[in-house]
mmCIF file of N, CA, C and O in Angstrom:
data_model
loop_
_atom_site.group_PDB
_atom_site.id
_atom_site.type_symbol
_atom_site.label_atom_id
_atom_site.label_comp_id
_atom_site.label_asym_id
_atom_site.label_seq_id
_atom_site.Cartn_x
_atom_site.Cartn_y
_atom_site.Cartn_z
ATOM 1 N N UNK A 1 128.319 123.974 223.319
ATOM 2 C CA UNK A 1 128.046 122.711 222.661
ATOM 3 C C UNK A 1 127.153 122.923 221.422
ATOM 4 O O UNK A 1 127.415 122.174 220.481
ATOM 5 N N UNK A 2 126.079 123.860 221.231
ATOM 6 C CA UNK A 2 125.205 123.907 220.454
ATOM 7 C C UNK A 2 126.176 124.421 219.147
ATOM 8 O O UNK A 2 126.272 123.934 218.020
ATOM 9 N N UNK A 3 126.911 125.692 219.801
ATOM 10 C CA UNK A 3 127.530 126.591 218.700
ATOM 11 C C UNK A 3 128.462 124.841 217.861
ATOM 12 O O UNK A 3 128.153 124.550 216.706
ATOM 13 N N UNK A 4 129.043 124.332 218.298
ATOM 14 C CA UNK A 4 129.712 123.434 217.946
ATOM 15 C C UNK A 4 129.100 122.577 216.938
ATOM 16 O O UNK A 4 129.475 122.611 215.766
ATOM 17 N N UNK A 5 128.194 121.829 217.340
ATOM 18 C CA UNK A 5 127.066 121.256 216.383
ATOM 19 C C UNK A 5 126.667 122.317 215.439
ATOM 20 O O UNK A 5 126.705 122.071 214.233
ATOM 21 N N UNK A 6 126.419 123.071 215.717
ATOM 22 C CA UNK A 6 126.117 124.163 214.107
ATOM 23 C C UNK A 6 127.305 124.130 213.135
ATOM 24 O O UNK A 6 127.411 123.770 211.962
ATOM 25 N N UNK A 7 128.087 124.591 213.961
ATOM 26 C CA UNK A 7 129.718 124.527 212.666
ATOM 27 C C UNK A 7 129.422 123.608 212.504
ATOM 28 O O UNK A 7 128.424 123.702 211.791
ATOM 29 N N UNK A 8 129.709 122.207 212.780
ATOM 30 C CA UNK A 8 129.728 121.152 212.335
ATOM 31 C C UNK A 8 129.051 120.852 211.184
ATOM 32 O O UNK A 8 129.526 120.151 210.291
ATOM 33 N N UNK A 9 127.587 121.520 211.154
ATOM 34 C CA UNK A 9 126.292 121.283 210.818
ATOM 35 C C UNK A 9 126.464 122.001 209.470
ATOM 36 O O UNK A 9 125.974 121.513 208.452
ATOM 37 N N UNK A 10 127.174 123.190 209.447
ATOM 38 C CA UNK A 10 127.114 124.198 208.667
ATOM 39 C C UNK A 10 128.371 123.627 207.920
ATOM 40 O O UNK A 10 128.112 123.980 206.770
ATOM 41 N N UNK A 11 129.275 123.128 207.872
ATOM 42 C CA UNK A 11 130.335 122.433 207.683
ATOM 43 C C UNK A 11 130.087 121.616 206.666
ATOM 44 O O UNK A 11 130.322 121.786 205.470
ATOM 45 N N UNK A 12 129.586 120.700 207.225
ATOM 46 C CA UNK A 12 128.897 119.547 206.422
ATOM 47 C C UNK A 12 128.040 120.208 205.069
ATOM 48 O O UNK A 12 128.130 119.721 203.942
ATOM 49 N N UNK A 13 127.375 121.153 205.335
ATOM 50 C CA UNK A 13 126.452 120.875 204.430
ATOM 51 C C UNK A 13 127.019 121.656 203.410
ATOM 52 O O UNK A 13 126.586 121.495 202.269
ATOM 53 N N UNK A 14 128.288 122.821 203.707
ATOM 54 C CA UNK A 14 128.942 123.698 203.255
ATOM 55 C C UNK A 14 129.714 122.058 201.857
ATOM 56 O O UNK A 14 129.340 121.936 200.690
ATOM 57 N N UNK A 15 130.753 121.142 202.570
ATOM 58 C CA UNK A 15 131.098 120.289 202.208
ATOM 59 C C UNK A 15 130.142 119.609 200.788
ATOM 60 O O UNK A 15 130.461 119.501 199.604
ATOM 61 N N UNK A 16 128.691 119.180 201.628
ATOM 62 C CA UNK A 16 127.949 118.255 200.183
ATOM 63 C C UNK A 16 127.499 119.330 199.129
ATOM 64 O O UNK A 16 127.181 118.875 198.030
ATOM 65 N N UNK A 17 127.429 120.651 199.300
ATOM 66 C CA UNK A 17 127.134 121.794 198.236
ATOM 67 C C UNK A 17 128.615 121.725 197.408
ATOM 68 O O UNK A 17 128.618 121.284 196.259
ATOM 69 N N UNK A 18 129.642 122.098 197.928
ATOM 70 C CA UNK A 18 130.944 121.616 196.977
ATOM 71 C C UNK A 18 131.261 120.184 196.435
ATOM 72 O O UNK A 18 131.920 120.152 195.396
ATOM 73 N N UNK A 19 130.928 119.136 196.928
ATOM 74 C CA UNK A 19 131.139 117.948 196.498
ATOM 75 C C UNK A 19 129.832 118.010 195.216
ATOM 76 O O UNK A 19 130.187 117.429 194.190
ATOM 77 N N UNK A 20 128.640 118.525 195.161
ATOM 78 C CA UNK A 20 127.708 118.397 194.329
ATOM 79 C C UNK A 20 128.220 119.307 193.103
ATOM 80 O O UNK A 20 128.408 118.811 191.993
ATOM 81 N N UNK A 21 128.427 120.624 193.365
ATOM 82 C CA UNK A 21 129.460 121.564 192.231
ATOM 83 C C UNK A 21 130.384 120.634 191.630
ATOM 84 O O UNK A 21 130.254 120.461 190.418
ATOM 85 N N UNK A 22 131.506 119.851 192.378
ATOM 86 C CA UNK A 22 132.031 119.171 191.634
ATOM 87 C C UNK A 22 131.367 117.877 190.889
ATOM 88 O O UNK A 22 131.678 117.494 189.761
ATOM 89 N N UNK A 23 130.733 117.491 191.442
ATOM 90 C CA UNK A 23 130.147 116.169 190.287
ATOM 91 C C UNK A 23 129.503 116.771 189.188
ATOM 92 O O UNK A 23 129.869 116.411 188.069
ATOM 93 N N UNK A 24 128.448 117.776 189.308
ATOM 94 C CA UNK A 24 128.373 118.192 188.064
ATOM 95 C C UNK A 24 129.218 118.985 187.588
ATOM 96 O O UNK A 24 129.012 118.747 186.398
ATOM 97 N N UNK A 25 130.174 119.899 187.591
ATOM 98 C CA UNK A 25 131.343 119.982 186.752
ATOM 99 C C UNK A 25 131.892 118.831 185.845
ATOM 100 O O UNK A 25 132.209 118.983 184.665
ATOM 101 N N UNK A 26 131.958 117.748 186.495
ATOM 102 C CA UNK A 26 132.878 116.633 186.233
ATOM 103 C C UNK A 26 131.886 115.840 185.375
ATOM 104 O O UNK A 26 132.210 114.909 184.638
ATOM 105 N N UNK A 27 130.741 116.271 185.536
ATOM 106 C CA UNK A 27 129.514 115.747 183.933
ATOM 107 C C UNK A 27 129.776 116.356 183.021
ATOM 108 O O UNK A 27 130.091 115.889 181.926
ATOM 109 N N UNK A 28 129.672 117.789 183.383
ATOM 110 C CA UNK A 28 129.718 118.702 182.496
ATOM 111 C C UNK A 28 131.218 118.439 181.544
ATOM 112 O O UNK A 28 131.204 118.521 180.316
ATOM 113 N N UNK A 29 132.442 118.125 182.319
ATOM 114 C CA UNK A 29 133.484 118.016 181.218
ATOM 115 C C UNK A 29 133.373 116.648 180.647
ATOM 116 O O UNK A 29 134.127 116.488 179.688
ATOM 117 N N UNK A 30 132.573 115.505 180.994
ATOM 118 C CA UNK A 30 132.587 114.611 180.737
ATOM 119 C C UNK A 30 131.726 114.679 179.137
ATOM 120 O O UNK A 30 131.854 114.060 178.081
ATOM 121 N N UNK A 31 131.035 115.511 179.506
ATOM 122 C CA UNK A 31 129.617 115.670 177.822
ATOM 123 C C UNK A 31 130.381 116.336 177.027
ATOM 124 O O UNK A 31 130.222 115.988 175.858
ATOM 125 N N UNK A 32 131.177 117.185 177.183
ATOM 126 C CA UNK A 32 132.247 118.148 176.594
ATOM 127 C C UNK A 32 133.170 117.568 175.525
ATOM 128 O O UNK A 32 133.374 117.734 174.322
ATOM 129 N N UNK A 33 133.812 116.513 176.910
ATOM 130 C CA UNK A 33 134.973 115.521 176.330
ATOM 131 C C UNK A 33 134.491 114.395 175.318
ATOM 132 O O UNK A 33 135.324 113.817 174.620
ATOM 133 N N UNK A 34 133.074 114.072 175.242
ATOM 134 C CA UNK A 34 132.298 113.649 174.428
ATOM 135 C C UNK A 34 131.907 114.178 172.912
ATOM 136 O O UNK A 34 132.071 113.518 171.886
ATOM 137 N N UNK A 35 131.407 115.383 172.984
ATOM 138 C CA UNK A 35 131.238 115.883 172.136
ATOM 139 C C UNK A 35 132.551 116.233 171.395
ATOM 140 O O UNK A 35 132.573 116.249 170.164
ATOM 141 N N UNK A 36 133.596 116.502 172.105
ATOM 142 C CA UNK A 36 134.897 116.949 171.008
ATOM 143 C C UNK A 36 135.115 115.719 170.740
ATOM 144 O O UNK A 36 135.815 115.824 169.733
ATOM 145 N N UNK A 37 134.973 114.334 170.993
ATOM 146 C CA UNK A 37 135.569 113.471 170.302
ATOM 147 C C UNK A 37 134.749 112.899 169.022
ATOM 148 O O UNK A 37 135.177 112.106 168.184
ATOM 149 N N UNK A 38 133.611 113.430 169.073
ATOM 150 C CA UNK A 38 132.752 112.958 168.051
ATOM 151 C C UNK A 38 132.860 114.162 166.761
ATOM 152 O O UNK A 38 132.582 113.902 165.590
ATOM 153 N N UNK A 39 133.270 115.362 167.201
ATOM 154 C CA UNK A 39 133.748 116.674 166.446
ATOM 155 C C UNK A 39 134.455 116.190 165.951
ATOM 156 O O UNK A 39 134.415 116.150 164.721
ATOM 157 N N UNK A 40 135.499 115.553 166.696
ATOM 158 C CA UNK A 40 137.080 115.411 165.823
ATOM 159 C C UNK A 40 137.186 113.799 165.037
ATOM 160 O O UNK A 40 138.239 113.430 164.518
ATOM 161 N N UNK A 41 135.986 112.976 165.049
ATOM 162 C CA UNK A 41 135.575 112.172 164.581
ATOM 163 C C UNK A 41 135.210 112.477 162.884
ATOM 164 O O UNK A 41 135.828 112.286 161.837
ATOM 165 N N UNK A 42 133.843 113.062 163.242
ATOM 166 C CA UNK A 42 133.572 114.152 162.071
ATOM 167 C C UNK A 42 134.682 114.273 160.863
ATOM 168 O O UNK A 42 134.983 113.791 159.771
ATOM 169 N N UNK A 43 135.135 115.408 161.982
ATOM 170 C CA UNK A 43 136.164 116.188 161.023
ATOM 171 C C UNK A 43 137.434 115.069 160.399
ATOM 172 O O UNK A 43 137.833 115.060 159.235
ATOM 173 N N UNK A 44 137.828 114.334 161.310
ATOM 174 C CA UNK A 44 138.529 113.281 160.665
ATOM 175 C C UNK A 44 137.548 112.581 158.839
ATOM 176 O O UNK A 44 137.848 112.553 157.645
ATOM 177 N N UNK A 45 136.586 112.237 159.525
ATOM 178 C CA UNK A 45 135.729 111.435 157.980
ATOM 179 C C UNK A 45 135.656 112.587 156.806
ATOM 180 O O UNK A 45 135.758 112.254 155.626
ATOM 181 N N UNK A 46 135.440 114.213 157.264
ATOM 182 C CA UNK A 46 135.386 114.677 156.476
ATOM 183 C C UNK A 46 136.613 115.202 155.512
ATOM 184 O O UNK A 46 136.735 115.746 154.415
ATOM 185 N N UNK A 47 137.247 114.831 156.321
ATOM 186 C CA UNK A 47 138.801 115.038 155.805
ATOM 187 C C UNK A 47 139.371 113.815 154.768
ATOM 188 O O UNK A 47 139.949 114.022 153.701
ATOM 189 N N UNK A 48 139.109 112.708 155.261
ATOM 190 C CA UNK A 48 138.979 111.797 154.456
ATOM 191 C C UNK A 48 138.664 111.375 153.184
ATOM 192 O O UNK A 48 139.410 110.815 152.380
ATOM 193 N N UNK A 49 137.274 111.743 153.034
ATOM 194 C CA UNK A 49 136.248 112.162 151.910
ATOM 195 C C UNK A 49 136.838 113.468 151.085
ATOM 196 O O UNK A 49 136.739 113.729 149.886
ATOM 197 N N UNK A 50 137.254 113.933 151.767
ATOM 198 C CA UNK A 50 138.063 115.516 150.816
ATOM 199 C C UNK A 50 139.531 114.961 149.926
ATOM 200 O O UNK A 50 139.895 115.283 148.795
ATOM 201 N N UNK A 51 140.223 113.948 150.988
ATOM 202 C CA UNK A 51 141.645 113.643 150.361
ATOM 203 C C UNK A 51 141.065 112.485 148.919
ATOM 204 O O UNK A 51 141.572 112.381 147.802
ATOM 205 N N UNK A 52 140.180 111.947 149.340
ATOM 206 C CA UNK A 52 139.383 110.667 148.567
ATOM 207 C C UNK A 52 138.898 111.916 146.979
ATOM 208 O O UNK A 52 139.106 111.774 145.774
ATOM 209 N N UNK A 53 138.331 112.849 147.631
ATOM 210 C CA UNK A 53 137.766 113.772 146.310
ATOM 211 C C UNK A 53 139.246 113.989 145.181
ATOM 212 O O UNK A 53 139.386 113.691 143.995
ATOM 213 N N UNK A 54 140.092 114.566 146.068
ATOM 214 C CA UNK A 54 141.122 115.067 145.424
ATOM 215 C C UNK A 54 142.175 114.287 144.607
ATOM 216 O O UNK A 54 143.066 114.514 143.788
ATOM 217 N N UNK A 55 141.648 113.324 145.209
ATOM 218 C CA UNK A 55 143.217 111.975 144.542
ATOM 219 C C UNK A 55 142.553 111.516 143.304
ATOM 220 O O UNK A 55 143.256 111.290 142.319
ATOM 221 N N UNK A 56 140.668 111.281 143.223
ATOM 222 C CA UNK A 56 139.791 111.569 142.423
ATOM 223 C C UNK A 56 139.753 112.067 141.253
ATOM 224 O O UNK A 56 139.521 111.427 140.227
ATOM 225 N N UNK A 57 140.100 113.877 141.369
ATOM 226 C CA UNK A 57 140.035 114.532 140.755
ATOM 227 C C UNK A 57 141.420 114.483 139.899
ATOM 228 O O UNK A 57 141.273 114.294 138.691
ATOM 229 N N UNK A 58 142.659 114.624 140.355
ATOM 230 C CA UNK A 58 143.658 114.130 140.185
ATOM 231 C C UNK A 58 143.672 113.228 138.896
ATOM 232 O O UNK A 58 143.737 113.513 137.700
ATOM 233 N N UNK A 59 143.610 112.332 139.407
ATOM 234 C CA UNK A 59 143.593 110.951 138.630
ATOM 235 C C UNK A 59 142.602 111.449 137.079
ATOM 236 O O UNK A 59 142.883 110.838 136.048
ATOM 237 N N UNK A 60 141.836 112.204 137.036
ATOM 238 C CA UNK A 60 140.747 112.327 136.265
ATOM 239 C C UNK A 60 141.381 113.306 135.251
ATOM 240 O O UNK A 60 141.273 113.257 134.026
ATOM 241 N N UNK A 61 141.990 114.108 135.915
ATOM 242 C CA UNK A 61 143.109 115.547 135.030
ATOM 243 C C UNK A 61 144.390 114.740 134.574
ATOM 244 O O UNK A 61 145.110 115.298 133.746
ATOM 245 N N UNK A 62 144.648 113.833 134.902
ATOM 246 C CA UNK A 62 145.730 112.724 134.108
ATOM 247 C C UNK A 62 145.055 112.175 133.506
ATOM 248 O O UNK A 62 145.523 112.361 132.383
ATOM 249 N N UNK A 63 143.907 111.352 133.349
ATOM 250 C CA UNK A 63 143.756 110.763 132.406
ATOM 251 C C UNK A 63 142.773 111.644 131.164
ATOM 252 O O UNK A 63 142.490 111.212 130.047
ATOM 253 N N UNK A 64 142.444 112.757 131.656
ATOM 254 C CA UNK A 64 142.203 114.226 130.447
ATOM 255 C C UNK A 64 143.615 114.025 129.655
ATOM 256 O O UNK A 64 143.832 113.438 128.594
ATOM 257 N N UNK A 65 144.659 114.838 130.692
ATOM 258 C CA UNK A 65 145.776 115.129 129.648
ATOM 259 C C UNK A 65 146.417 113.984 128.929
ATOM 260 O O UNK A 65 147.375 114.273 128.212
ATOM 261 N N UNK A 66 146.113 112.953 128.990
ATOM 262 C CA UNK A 66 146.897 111.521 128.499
ATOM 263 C C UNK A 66 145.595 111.291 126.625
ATOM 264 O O UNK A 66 145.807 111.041 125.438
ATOM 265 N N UNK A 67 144.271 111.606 127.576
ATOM 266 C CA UNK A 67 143.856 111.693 125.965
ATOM 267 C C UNK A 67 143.688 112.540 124.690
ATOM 268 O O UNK A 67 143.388 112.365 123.509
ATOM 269 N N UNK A 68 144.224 114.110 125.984
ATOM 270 C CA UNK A 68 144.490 115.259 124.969
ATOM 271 C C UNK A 68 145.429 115.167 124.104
ATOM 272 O O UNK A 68 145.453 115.651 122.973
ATOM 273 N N UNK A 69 146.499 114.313 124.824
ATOM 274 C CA UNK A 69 147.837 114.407 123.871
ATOM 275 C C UNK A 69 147.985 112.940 123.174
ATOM 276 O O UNK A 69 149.064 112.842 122.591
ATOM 277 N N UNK A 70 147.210 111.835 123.094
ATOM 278 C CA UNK A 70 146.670 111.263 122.227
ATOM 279 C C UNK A 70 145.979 111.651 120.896
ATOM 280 O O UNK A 70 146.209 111.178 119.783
ATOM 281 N N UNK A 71 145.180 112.507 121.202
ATOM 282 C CA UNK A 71 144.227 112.785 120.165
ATOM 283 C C UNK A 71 145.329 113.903 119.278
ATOM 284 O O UNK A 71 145.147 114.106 118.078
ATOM 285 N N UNK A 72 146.122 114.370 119.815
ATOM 286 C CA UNK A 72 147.449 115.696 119.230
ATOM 287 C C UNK A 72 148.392 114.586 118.355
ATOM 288 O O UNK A 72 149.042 114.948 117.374
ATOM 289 N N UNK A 73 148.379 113.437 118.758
ATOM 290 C CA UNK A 73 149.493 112.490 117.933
ATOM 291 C C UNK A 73 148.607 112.104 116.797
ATOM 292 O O UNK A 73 149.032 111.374 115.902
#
C-alpha cells in the first residue's frame, strides 16, 4: 500500500513538473510570437519609408531632367 501511494505521489509530482515546463514554454513562445510581430511591424514601416524615399527621389530626377532639357531649348 505504501509503495503505491509513493508512485502515485511520485507520479503526480513527476506530472505538475511537466505541466509547469510546459506553461512556461508556452510564455516563452508567446513573448517570441510577440516580439516577431512587432519585428515584422518595424520592418514593414521601414520598408514603407524606403518605397516613400524612392518614389521621392524619383520624382525629383524627373523633374531635374524636365528642367535640364528646358534650359537646352
Amino acid at each position: 500500500k505504501r509503495q503505491v501511494k509513493r508512485t502515485i505521489h511520485e507520479c503526480s509530482e513527476n506530472f505538475n513538473k511537466k505541466k509547469e515546463n510546459i506553461l512556461k514554454d508556452h510564455t516563452e513562445i508567446m513573448e517570441l510570437k510577440n516580439m516577431i510581430t512587432a519585428l515584422k511591424k518595424s520592418l514593414d514601416e521601414g520598408n514603407s519609408r524606403l518605397d516613400q524615399a524612392e518614389k521621392r527621389i524619383s520624382e525629383l530626377k524627373e523633374r531635374s531632367l524636365d528642367i535640364i532639357q528646358a534650359e537646352e531649348k
